[in-house]
mmCIF file of C-alpha atoms in Angstrom:
data_model
loop_
_atom_site.group_PDB
_atom_site.id
_atom_site.type_symbol
_atom_site.label_atom_id
_atom_site.label_comp_id
_atom_site.label_asym_id
_atom_site.label_seq_id
_atom_site.Cartn_x
_atom_site.Cartn_y
_atom_site.Cartn_z
ATOM 1 C CA MET A 1 -9.570 -1.015 -5.054
ATOM 2 C CA THR A 2 -6.529 -0.061 -3.006
ATOM 3 C CA GLU A 3 -4.716 3.212 -3.468
ATOM 4 C CA PRO A 4 -1.130 3.008 -4.783
ATOM 5 C CA VAL A 5 1.653 3.704 -2.307
ATOM 6 C CA THR A 6 3.544 6.903 -3.152
ATOM 7 C CA ASP A 7 5.599 9.450 -1.248
ATOM 8 C CA ALA A 8 2.401 11.482 -0.908
ATOM 9 C CA ASN A 9 0.561 8.402 0.383
ATOM 10 C CA PRO A 10 2.970 6.474 2.651
ATOM 11 C CA GLN A 11 1.713 3.260 4.239
ATOM 12 C CA GLU A 12 3.179 1.216 7.056
ATOM 13 C CA PRO A 13 4.183 -2.331 6.107
ATOM 14 C CA PRO A 14 2.200 -5.178 7.666
ATOM 15 C CA GLU A 15 3.321 -6.001 11.202
ATOM 16 C CA TRP A 16 4.902 -9.328 10.237
ATOM 17 C CA ILE A 17 7.102 -7.625 7.622
ATOM 18 C CA ALA A 18 8.112 -4.906 10.089
ATOM 19 C CA GLU A 19 9.138 -7.614 12.595
ATOM 20 C CA ILE A 20 11.292 -9.424 10.022
ATOM 21 C CA LEU A 21 12.970 -6.192 8.918
ATOM 22 C CA ALA A 22 13.611 -5.167 12.533
ATOM 23 C CA ARG A 23 15.484 -8.458 13.174
ATOM 24 C CA TRP A 24 17.355 -8.596 9.864
ATOM 25 C CA VAL A 25 21.103 -8.039 10.055
ATOM 26 C CA PRO A 26 22.796 -7.782 6.678
ATOM 27 C CA PRO A 27 25.679 -10.221 6.131
ATOM 28 C CA PRO A 28 29.205 -8.757 6.125
ATOM 29 C CA ASP A 29 29.428 -8.979 2.322
ATOM 30 C CA TYR A 30 26.009 -7.370 1.694
ATOM 31 C CA ASP A 31 26.114 -4.745 -1.037
ATOM 32 C CA ALA A 32 22.983 -2.654 -1.559
ATOM 33 C CA ARG A 33 24.056 -1.903 -5.128
ATOM 34 C CA LEU A 34 24.067 -5.612 -5.979
ATOM 35 C CA SER A 35 20.655 -5.962 -4.336
ATOM 36 C CA ALA A 36 19.357 -3.164 -6.586
ATOM 37 C CA VAL A 37 20.727 -4.962 -9.660
ATOM 38 C CA VAL A 38 18.987 -8.195 -8.632
ATOM 39 C CA ASP A 39 15.744 -6.321 -7.937
ATOM 40 C CA GLY A 40 15.925 -4.696 -11.379
ATOM 41 C CA TYR A 41 16.556 -8.065 -13.041
ATOM 42 C CA LEU A 42 13.578 -9.619 -11.256
ATOM 43 C CA ALA A 43 11.354 -6.682 -12.226
ATOM 44 C CA ASP A 44 12.406 -7.103 -15.882
ATOM 45 C CA GLN A 45 11.576 -10.816 -15.747
ATOM 46 C CA VAL A 46 8.121 -10.066 -14.326
ATOM 47 C CA LYS A 47 7.512 -7.528 -17.123
ATOM 48 C CA LYS A 48 8.375 -10.210 -19.690
ATOM 49 C CA ILE A 49 5.878 -12.605 -18.129
ATOM 50 C CA ASN A 50 3.131 -10.073 -17.426
ATOM 51 C CA PRO A 51 3.597 -6.900 -19.506
ATOM 52 C CA SER A 52 1.315 -4.056 -18.488
ATOM 53 C CA ASN A 53 0.864 -2.926 -22.097
ATOM 54 C CA HIS A 54 -0.111 -6.337 -23.497
ATOM 55 C CA PRO A 55 -2.111 -5.828 -26.738
ATOM 56 C CA ALA A 56 -4.899 -8.192 -25.613
ATOM 57 C CA ARG A 57 -5.368 -6.305 -22.351
ATOM 58 C CA PRO A 58 -8.102 -3.648 -22.594
ATOM 59 C CA ARG A 59 -6.901 -0.096 -22.073
ATOM 60 C CA PRO A 60 -8.498 1.995 -19.322
ATOM 61 C CA ALA A 61 -11.156 4.444 -20.474
ATOM 62 C CA LYS A 62 -9.986 8.035 -20.755
ATOM 63 C CA SER A 63 -11.906 10.547 -18.725
#
């Protein structure tokens, strides 16, 4: 099982992603705020499709 990425556990992106990001130039009308709104919308849609607290999904054992 892989360890989650957190500020305490930073990980480098795969090389191919780093290459794409290094070459990417945002378009003149790029707005990071709009990108954040789109990202939030997509995350909400994924939660609707695959909720992490689905009643049929077994809960992890408490230690």
